[in-house]
PDB file of C-alpha atoms in Angstrom:
ATOM      1  CA  MET A 118      96.494-116.832   0.924  1.00  0.00           C
ATOM      2  CA  ASP A 119      94.482-114.916  -1.670  1.00  0.00           C
ATOM      3  CA  ILE A 120      96.881-113.472  -4.242  1.00  0.00           C
ATOM      4  CA  ILE A 121      94.108-111.845  -6.315  1.00  0.00           C
ATOM      5  CA  VAL A 122      91.163-110.070  -4.713  1.00  0.00           C
ATOM      6  CA  ILE A 123      88.392-108.437  -6.766  1.00  0.00           C
ATOM      7  CA  GLU A 124      85.539-106.633  -5.033  1.00  0.00           C
ATOM      8  CA  ASP A 125      82.585-105.067  -6.866  1.00  0.00           C
ATOM      9  CA  LEU A 126      84.602-104.420 -10.035  1.00  0.00           C
ATOM     10  CA  TRP A 127      82.974-102.386 -12.795  1.00  0.00           C
ATOM     11  CA  LYS A 128      84.299-101.441 -16.203  1.00  0.00           C
ATOM     12  CA  VAL A 129      82.170 -99.095 -18.271  1.00  0.00           C
ATOM     13  CA  TYR A 130      83.606 -97.989 -21.606  1.00  0.00           C
ATOM     14  CA  LYS A 131      83.192 -94.492 -23.035  1.00  0.00           C
ATOM     15  CA  ASN A 132      80.471 -95.712 -25.380  1.00  0.00           C
ATOM     16  CA  GLY A 133      78.433 -96.764 -22.348  1.00  0.00           C
ATOM     17  CA  VAL A 134      79.032-100.515 -22.685  1.00  0.00           C
ATOM     18  CA  GLU A 135      79.190-102.179 -19.259  1.00  0.00           C
ATOM     19  CA  ALA A 136      81.854-104.851 -19.785  1.00  0.00           C
ATOM     20  CA  LEU A 137      81.996-105.727 -16.073  1.00  0.00           C
ATOM     21  CA  ARG A 138      79.067-105.201 -13.738  1.00  0.00           C
ATOM     22  CA  GLY A 139      80.173-105.585 -10.146  1.00  0.00           C
ATOM     23  CA  ILE A 140      82.179-108.818 -10.169  1.00  0.00           C
ATOM     24  CA  SER A 141      83.801-110.156  -7.003  1.00  0.00           C
ATOM     25  CA  LEU A 142      86.166-113.120  -6.680  1.00  0.00           C
ATOM     26  CA  THR A 143      89.402-114.280  -5.080  1.00  0.00           C
ATOM     27  CA  VAL A 144      92.212-116.430  -6.432  1.00  0.00           C
ATOM     28  CA  LYS A 145      94.433-118.366  -4.072  1.00  0.00           C
ATOM     29  CA  GLU A 146      98.196-118.336  -4.360  1.00  0.00           C
ATOM     30  CA  GLY A 147      99.476-121.294  -6.372  1.00  0.00           C
ATOM     31  CA  GLU A 148      96.142-122.439  -7.808  1.00  0.00           C
ATOM     32  CA  VAL A 149      94.978-122.840 -11.386  1.00  0.00           C
ATOM     33  CA  PHE A 150      91.892-120.668 -11.699  1.00  0.00           C
ATOM     34  CA  SER A 151      89.876-120.860 -14.910  1.00  0.00           C
ATOM     35  CA  PHE A 152      87.688-118.054 -16.196  1.00  0.00           C
ATOM     36  CA  LEU A 153      84.865-119.298 -18.390  1.00  0.00           C
ATOM     37  CA  GLY A 154      82.192-117.548 -20.397  1.00  0.00           C
ATOM     38  CA  PRO A 155      80.979-116.760 -23.913  1.00  0.00           C
ATOM     39  CA  ASN A 156      82.682-114.231 -26.169  1.00  0.00           C
ATOM     40  CA  GLY A 157      82.121-110.694 -24.922  1.00  0.00           C
ATOM     41  CA  ALA A 158      81.304-111.805 -21.380  1.00  0.00           C
ATOM     42  CA  GLY A 159      84.180-109.829 -19.827  1.00  0.00           C
ATOM     43  CA  LYS A 160      87.032-112.341 -19.563  1.00  0.00           C
ATOM     44  CA  THR A 161      89.649-110.377 -21.477  1.00  0.00           C
ATOM     45  CA  THR A 162      88.587-107.079 -19.866  1.00  0.00           C
ATOM     46  CA  THR A 163      89.152-108.617 -16.432  1.00  0.00           C
ATOM     47  CA  ILE A 164      92.619-109.868 -17.379  1.00  0.00           C
ATOM     48  CA  LYS A 165      93.537-106.458 -18.791  1.00  0.00           C
ATOM     49  CA  ILE A 166      92.528-104.780 -15.528  1.00  0.00           C
ATOM     50  CA  LEU A 167      94.382-107.342 -13.405  1.00  0.00           C
ATOM     51  CA  SER A 168      97.535-106.820 -15.478  1.00  0.00           C
ATOM     52  CA  CYS A 169      97.220-103.011 -15.449  1.00  0.00           C
ATOM     53  CA  ILE A 170      96.467-102.600 -19.145  1.00  0.00           C
ATOM     54  CA  LEU A 171      93.042-101.101 -18.380  1.00  0.00           C
ATOM     55  CA  LYS A 172      91.871 -98.996 -15.451  1.00  0.00           C
ATOM     56  CA  PRO A 173      88.734-100.084 -13.594  1.00  0.00           C
ATOM     57  CA  THR A 174      85.746 -97.751 -13.560  1.00  0.00           C
ATOM     58  CA  ARG A 175      85.182 -98.544  -9.896  1.00  0.00           C
ATOM     59  CA  GLY A 176      85.720-101.314  -7.380  1.00  0.00           C
ATOM     60  CA  LYS A 177      88.707-102.742  -5.536  1.00  0.00           C
ATOM     61  CA  VAL A 178      91.370-104.898  -7.187  1.00  0.00           C
ATOM     62  CA  THR A 179      94.549-106.143  -5.505  1.00  0.00           C
ATOM     63  CA  VAL A 180      97.289-108.455  -6.771  1.00  0.00           C
ATOM     64  CA  ALA A 181      99.687-109.788  -4.140  1.00  0.00           C
ATOM     65  CA  GLY A 182      98.526-106.983  -1.867  1.00  0.00           C
ATOM     66  CA  TYR A 183      99.164-104.248  -4.422  1.00  0.00           C
ATOM     67  CA  ASN A 184      96.300-102.067  -5.631  1.00  0.00           C
ATOM     68  CA  VAL A 185      95.153-101.559  -9.211  1.00  0.00           C
ATOM     69  CA  PRO A 186      95.751 -98.979 -10.591  1.00  0.00           C
ATOM     70  CA  THR A 187      97.855 -97.124  -7.991  1.00  0.00           C
ATOM     71  CA  ASP A 188     100.553 -99.823  -7.588  1.00  0.00           C
ATOM     72  CA  CYS A 189     100.776-100.901 -11.215  1.00  0.00           C
ATOM     73  CA  LYS A 190     104.547-100.511 -11.431  1.00  0.00           C
ATOM     74  CA  LYS A 191     104.983-103.140  -8.710  1.00  0.00           C
ATOM     75  CA  ILE A 192     102.244-105.360 -10.136  1.00  0.00           C
ATOM     76  CA  ARG A 193     103.866-105.442 -13.574  1.00  0.00           C
ATOM     77  CA  GLU A 194     107.033-106.780 -11.940  1.00  0.00           C
ATOM     78  CA  ILE A 195     105.273-109.869 -10.589  1.00  0.00           C
ATOM     79  CA  VAL A 196     102.689-110.766 -13.251  1.00  0.00           C
ATOM     80  CA  SER A 197     102.926-111.964 -16.821  1.00  0.00           C
ATOM     81  CA  VAL A 198     100.345-112.065 -19.607  1.00  0.00           C
ATOM     82  CA  VAL A 199     100.515-114.614 -22.420  1.00  0.00           C
ATOM     83  CA  PRO A 200      97.891-113.375 -24.909  1.00  0.00           C
ATOM     84  CA  GLN A 201      96.154-115.580 -27.431  1.00  0.00           C
ATOM     85  CA  GLU A 202      97.524-113.465 -30.280  1.00  0.00           C
ATOM     86  CA  PHE A 203     101.210-113.591 -29.181  1.00  0.00           C
ATOM     87  CA  GLN A 204     103.237-113.460 -32.398  1.00  0.00           C
ATOM     88  CA  GLY A 205     106.823-113.158 -31.223  1.00  0.00           C
ATOM     89  CA  PHE A 206     109.516-111.697 -33.458  1.00  0.00           C
ATOM     90  CA  SER A 207     108.935-113.699 -36.620  1.00  0.00           C
ATOM     91  CA  ASP A 208     112.420-113.282 -38.117  1.00  0.00           C
ATOM     92  CA  LEU A 209     114.264-113.984 -34.869  1.00  0.00           C
ATOM     93  CA  THR A 210     115.137-117.457 -33.641  1.00  0.00           C
ATOM     94  CA  VAL A 211     113.561-119.097 -30.613  1.00  0.00           C
ATOM     95  CA  LYS A 212     116.756-118.390 -28.682  1.00  0.00           C
ATOM     96  CA  GLU A 213     116.696-114.720 -29.697  1.00  0.00           C
ATOM     97  CA  ASN A 214     113.029-114.339 -28.767  1.00  0.00           C
ATOM     98  CA  ILE A 215     113.568-115.805 -25.309  1.00  0.00           C
ATOM     99  CA  GLY A 216     116.782-113.817 -24.920  1.00  0.00           C
ATOM    100  CA  TYR A 217     114.970-110.573 -25.678  1.00  0.00           C
ATOM    101  CA  PHE A 218     112.472-111.108 -22.865  1.00  0.00           C
ATOM    102  CA  ALA A 219     115.187-112.374 -20.522  1.00  0.00           C
ATOM    103  CA  LYS A 220     117.062-109.121 -21.071  1.00  0.00           C
ATOM    104  CA  LEU A 221     113.914-107.106 -20.334  1.00  0.00           C
ATOM    105  CA  TYR A 222     113.582-108.860 -16.968  1.00  0.00           C
ATOM    106  CA  GLY A 223     117.316-108.811 -16.233  1.00  0.00           C
ATOM    107  CA  VAL A 224     117.496-112.616 -16.242  1.00  0.00           C
ATOM    108  CA  LYS A 225     120.763-114.282 -17.203  1.00  0.00           C
ATOM    109  CA  ASP A 226     120.052-117.992 -16.705  1.00  0.00           C
ATOM    110  CA  VAL A 227     117.305-119.226 -19.039  1.00  0.00           C
ATOM    111  CA  GLU A 228     118.304-122.884 -19.190  1.00  0.00           C
ATOM    112  CA  ASP A 229     115.633-124.081 -16.765  1.00  0.00           C
ATOM    113  CA  VAL A 230     112.870-122.460 -18.812  1.00  0.00           C
ATOM    114  CA  ILE A 231     114.241-123.841 -22.081  1.00  0.00           C
ATOM    115  CA  GLU A 232     114.581-127.332 -20.599  1.00  0.00           C
ATOM    116  CA  GLY A 233     111.196-127.217 -18.893  1.00  0.00           C
ATOM    117  CA  LEU A 234     109.408-126.300 -22.118  1.00  0.00           C
ATOM    118  CA  GLU A 235     111.464-128.762 -24.201  1.00  0.00           C
ATOM    119  CA  LEU A 236     112.709-126.076 -26.563  1.00  0.00           C
ATOM    120  CA  LYS A 237     116.413-126.927 -26.678  1.00  0.00           C
ATOM    121  CA  GLU A 238     116.338-128.629 -30.077  1.00  0.00           C
ATOM    122  CA  HIS A 239     114.361-125.724 -31.553  1.00  0.00           C
ATOM    123  CA  LEU A 240     116.537-122.814 -30.374  1.00  0.00           C
ATOM    124  CA  ASP A 241     117.988-122.009 -33.788  1.00  0.00           C
ATOM    125  CA  LYS A 242     114.668-122.122 -35.661  1.00  0.00           C
ATOM    126  CA  LYS A 243     113.034-118.855 -36.645  1.00  0.00           C
ATOM    127  CA  PHE A 244     109.760-118.147 -34.874  1.00  0.00           C
ATOM    128  CA  ARG A 245     107.794-117.943 -38.132  1.00  0.00           C
ATOM    129  CA  GLU A 246     108.890-121.494 -39.023  1.00  0.00           C
ATOM    130  CA  LEU A 247     107.422-123.082 -35.883  1.00  0.00           C
ATOM    131  CA  SER A 248     104.232-125.090 -35.572  1.00  0.00           C
ATOM    132  CA  GLY A 249     101.331-123.631 -33.590  1.00  0.00           C
ATOM    133  CA  GLY A 250     102.147-125.744 -30.562  1.00  0.00           C
ATOM    134  CA  LEU A 251     105.799-124.697 -30.542  1.00  0.00           C
ATOM    135  CA  LYS A 252     104.857-121.034 -30.947  1.00  0.00           C
ATOM    136  CA  ARG A 253     102.621-121.343 -27.907  1.00  0.00           C
ATOM    137  CA  ARG A 254     105.452-122.924 -25.897  1.00  0.00           C
ATOM    138  CA  VAL A 255     107.781-120.071 -26.873  1.00  0.00           C
ATOM    139  CA  ALA A 256     105.062-117.591 -25.852  1.00  0.00           C
ATOM    140  CA  ILE A 257     104.804-119.214 -22.425  1.00  0.00           C
ATOM    141  CA  ALA A 258     108.601-119.292 -22.120  1.00  0.00           C
ATOM    142  CA  CYS A 259     108.747-115.555 -22.800  1.00  0.00           C
ATOM    143  CA  GLY A 260     105.951-115.060 -20.284  1.00  0.00           C
ATOM    144  CA  ILE A 261     107.527-116.947 -17.376  1.00  0.00           C
ATOM    145  CA  ILE A 262     111.169-116.006 -17.943  1.00  0.00           C
ATOM    146  CA  GLY A 263     110.920-113.266 -15.302  1.00  0.00           C
ATOM    147  CA  ASN A 264     109.732-115.741 -12.629  1.00  0.00           C
ATOM    148  CA  PRO A 265     106.295-114.133 -12.126  1.00  0.00           C
ATOM    149  CA  LYS A 266     103.993-114.839  -9.197  1.00  0.00           C
ATOM    150  CA  VAL A 267     100.927-114.805 -11.476  1.00  0.00           C
ATOM    151  CA  VAL A 268     100.615-115.864 -15.126  1.00  0.00           C
ATOM    152  CA  TYR A 269      97.534-114.934 -17.157  1.00  0.00           C
ATOM    153  CA  LEU A 270      96.961-117.346 -20.035  1.00  0.00           C
ATOM    154  CA  ASP A 271      94.378-116.215 -22.578  1.00  0.00           C
ATOM    155  CA  GLU A 272      93.148-119.166 -24.672  1.00  0.00           C
ATOM    156  CA  PRO A 273      96.564-120.910 -24.578  1.00  0.00           C
ATOM    157  CA  THR A 274      95.537-123.973 -26.631  1.00  0.00           C
ATOM    158  CA  VAL A 275      93.142-122.534 -29.200  1.00  0.00           C
ATOM    159  CA  GLY A 276      93.695-124.072 -32.618  1.00  0.00           C
ATOM    160  CA  LEU A 277      96.202-126.666 -31.418  1.00  0.00           C
ATOM    161  CA  ASP A 278      96.140-130.370 -32.199  1.00  0.00           C
ATOM    162  CA  PRO A 279      95.355-132.774 -29.311  1.00  0.00           C
ATOM    163  CA  LYS A 280      99.002-133.666 -28.626  1.00  0.00           C
ATOM    164  CA  SER A 281     100.070-130.014 -28.507  1.00  0.00           C
ATOM    165  CA  ARG A 282      97.135-129.182 -26.228  1.00  0.00           C
ATOM    166  CA  ARG A 283      98.215-131.847 -23.784  1.00  0.00           C
ATOM    167  CA  ASN A 284     101.785-130.562 -23.862  1.00  0.00           C
ATOM    168  CA  ILE A 285     100.465-127.149 -22.811  1.00  0.00           C
ATOM    169  CA  TRP A 286      98.396-128.794 -20.062  1.00  0.00           C
ATOM    170  CA  GLU A 287     101.563-130.349 -18.640  1.00  0.00           C
ATOM    171  CA  ILE A 288     103.239-126.951 -18.702  1.00  0.00           C
ATOM    172  CA  VAL A 289     100.323-125.437 -16.764  1.00  0.00           C
ATOM    173  CA  ARG A 290     100.585-128.228 -14.188  1.00  0.00           C
ATOM    174  CA  SER A 291     104.324-127.627 -13.883  1.00  0.00           C
ATOM    175  CA  LEU A 292     103.731-123.913 -13.239  1.00  0.00           C
ATOM    176  CA  ARG A 293     101.350-124.798 -10.420  1.00  0.00           C
ATOM    177  CA  GLY A 294     103.956-127.226  -9.113  1.00  0.00           C
ATOM    178  CA  LYS A 295     106.368-124.297  -8.807  1.00  0.00           C
ATOM    179  CA  GLY A 296     103.831-122.305  -6.800  1.00  0.00           C
ATOM    180  CA  ILE A 297     102.948-119.951  -9.666  1.00  0.00           C
ATOM    181  CA  THR A 298      99.317-118.867  -9.801  1.00  0.00           C
ATOM    182  CA  VAL A 299      97.757-119.510 -13.210  1.00  0.00           C
ATOM    183  CA  PHE A 300      94.712-117.474 -14.276  1.00  0.00           C
ATOM    184  CA  LEU A 301      93.371-119.283 -17.318  1.00  0.00           C
ATOM    185  CA  ALA A 302      90.781-117.919 -19.746  1.00  0.00           C
ATOM    186  CA  THR A 303      89.544-120.703 -22.008  1.00  0.00           C
ATOM    187  CA  HIS A 304      86.616-121.875 -24.106  1.00  0.00           C
ATOM    188  CA  TYR A 305      87.688-125.508 -23.761  1.00  0.00           C
ATOM    189  CA  LEU A 306      85.676-126.997 -20.931  1.00  0.00           C
ATOM    190  CA  ASP A 307      87.625-130.271 -20.848  1.00  0.00           C
ATOM    191  CA  GLU A 308      90.740-128.176 -20.359  1.00  0.00           C
ATOM    192  CA  ALA A 309      89.215-126.266 -17.467  1.00  0.00           C
ATOM    193  CA  GLU A 310      87.915-129.466 -15.882  1.00  0.00           C
ATOM    194  CA  LYS A 311      91.258-131.243 -16.002  1.00  0.00           C
ATOM    195  CA  LEU A 312      93.489-128.349 -14.942  1.00  0.00           C
ATOM    196  CA  SER A 313      91.508-126.134 -12.587  1.00  0.00           C
ATOM    197  CA  ASP A 314      91.317-126.029  -8.832  1.00  0.00           C
ATOM    198  CA  ARG A 315      88.330-123.702  -9.227  1.00  0.00           C
ATOM    199  CA  VAL A 316      86.444-122.047 -12.056  1.00  0.00           C
ATOM    200  CA  ALA A 317      84.398-118.881 -12.365  1.00  0.00           C
ATOM    201  CA  VAL A 318      81.748-118.440 -15.034  1.00  0.00           C
ATOM    202  CA  ILE A 319      81.149-114.893 -16.215  1.00  0.00           C
ATOM    203  CA  TYR A 320      78.046-113.965 -18.216  1.00  0.00           C
ATOM    204  CA  ARG A 321      77.205-110.476 -19.481  1.00  0.00           C
ATOM    205  CA  GLY A 322      79.705-108.903 -17.122  1.00  0.00           C
ATOM    206  CA  LYS A 323      78.604-110.750 -13.966  1.00  0.00           C
ATOM    207  CA  ILE A 324      79.962-113.793 -12.137  1.00  0.00           C
ATOM    208  CA  VAL A 325      77.196-116.388 -12.242  1.00  0.00           C
ATOM    209  CA  LYS A 326      79.074-119.374 -10.814  1.00  0.00           C
ATOM    210  CA  LEU A 327      82.235-119.841  -8.739  1.00  0.00           C
ATOM    211  CA  ALA A 328      83.159-123.326  -7.532  1.00  0.00           C
ATOM    212  CA  THR A 329      85.337-126.364  -8.197  1.00  0.00           C
ATOM    213  CA  PRO A 330      84.674-128.230 -11.453  1.00  0.00           C
ATOM    214  CA  SER A 331      83.312-131.235  -9.552  1.00  0.00           C
ATOM    215  CA  GLU A 332      80.926-129.048  -7.542  1.00  0.00           C
ATOM    216  CA  ILE A 333      79.485-127.538 -10.723  1.00  0.00           C
ATOM    217  CA  VAL A 334      79.149-130.945 -12.374  1.00  0.00           C
ATOM    218  CA  SER A 335      77.384-132.267  -9.259  1.00  0.00           C
ATOM    219  CA  GLU A 336      75.076-129.250  -8.979  1.00  0.00           C
ATOM    220  CA  PHE A 337      73.750-129.711 -12.508  1.00  0.00           C
ATOM    221  CA  ARG A 338      73.775-133.524 -12.259  1.00  0.00           C
ATOM    222  CA  LYS A 339      75.860-133.913 -15.381  1.00  0.00           C
ATOM    223  CA  GLU A 340      78.787-136.142 -16.350  1.00  0.00           C
ATOM    224  CA  THR A 341      81.224-133.398 -17.430  1.00  0.00           C
ATOM    225  CA  LEU A 342      81.916-129.741 -16.830  1.00  0.00           C
ATOM    226  CA  GLU A 343      81.074-129.030 -20.474  1.00  0.00           C
ATOM    227  CA  GLU A 344      77.590-130.502 -20.078  1.00  0.00           C
ATOM    228  CA  ALA A 345      77.042-128.575 -16.843  1.00  0.00           C
ATOM    229  CA  TYR A 346      78.266-125.331 -18.427  1.00  0.00           C
ATOM    230  CA  LEU A 347      75.970-125.750 -21.422  1.00  0.00           C
ATOM    231  CA  GLU A 348      73.026-126.332 -19.109  1.00  0.00           C
ATOM    232  CA  LEU A 349      73.934-123.196 -17.148  1.00  0.00           C
ATOM    233  CA  MET A 350      74.116-121.186 -20.378  1.00  0.00           C
ATOM    234  CA  ARG A 351      70.764-122.585 -21.486  1.00  0.00           C
ATOM    235  CA  GLN A 352      69.174-121.484 -18.218  1.00  0.00           C
ATOM    236  CA  LEU A 353      70.738-118.021 -18.378  1.00  0.00           C
ATOM    237  CA  GLU A 354      69.749-117.447 -21.980  1.00  0.00           C
ATOM    238  CA  GLY A 355      66.240-118.582 -21.146  1.00  0.00           C
ATOM    239  CA  GLU A 356      66.040-116.051 -18.329  1.00  0.00           C
ATOM    240  CA  GLY A 357      67.126-113.293 -20.694  1.00  0.00           C
ATOM    241  CA  GLU A 358      64.335-113.922 -23.187  1.00  0.00           C
TER     242      GLU A 358
END
């Protein structure tokens, strides 16, 4: 089943900038779907439209059968966004941060989330005292506490050390294991290759590739998704000259 459907989606800002220029894609329920592309390509704009932060200029967008923007109240109940810049409440403890979001969603039992993200020994630490990796785990905990159907992760491992990155990878895999759809925007191609069922590459507001990581690697006759992506970018930038 397709839980996200985008058809001919455009987003044109008031200054005339065309952030999205007719993109179309589907995301299957329970898959990890990675969104790749250079800065300014339209990744964050797409996530903001899917999560009802921005309104589309035109096109059709549905999430779990609900339309954007007319059904946004229902959509917000079933999706969660974990932004790259999530800061939490710096002077509150981990427990208090998670408790705040649990109260927002009307959730009483948070033990499974705390256990799953290995946060039990850190509950009494203030958010500002945490390492980058722990802050990211708390961000994800706050994002999934309401048991969403779709989680949007925007650059979830940027700036993290290798061990912390791999901890986040395991969390993403565990979300998929629970049937949660993960929409991942990342610049790390090894991350996308290891985690994704499928990837879409967006360039200057248009989808230029949509396939499994192995299909893209095979198409460009490369060893890794990163090498294939760089070759695709080289070809696209050459066409634009």
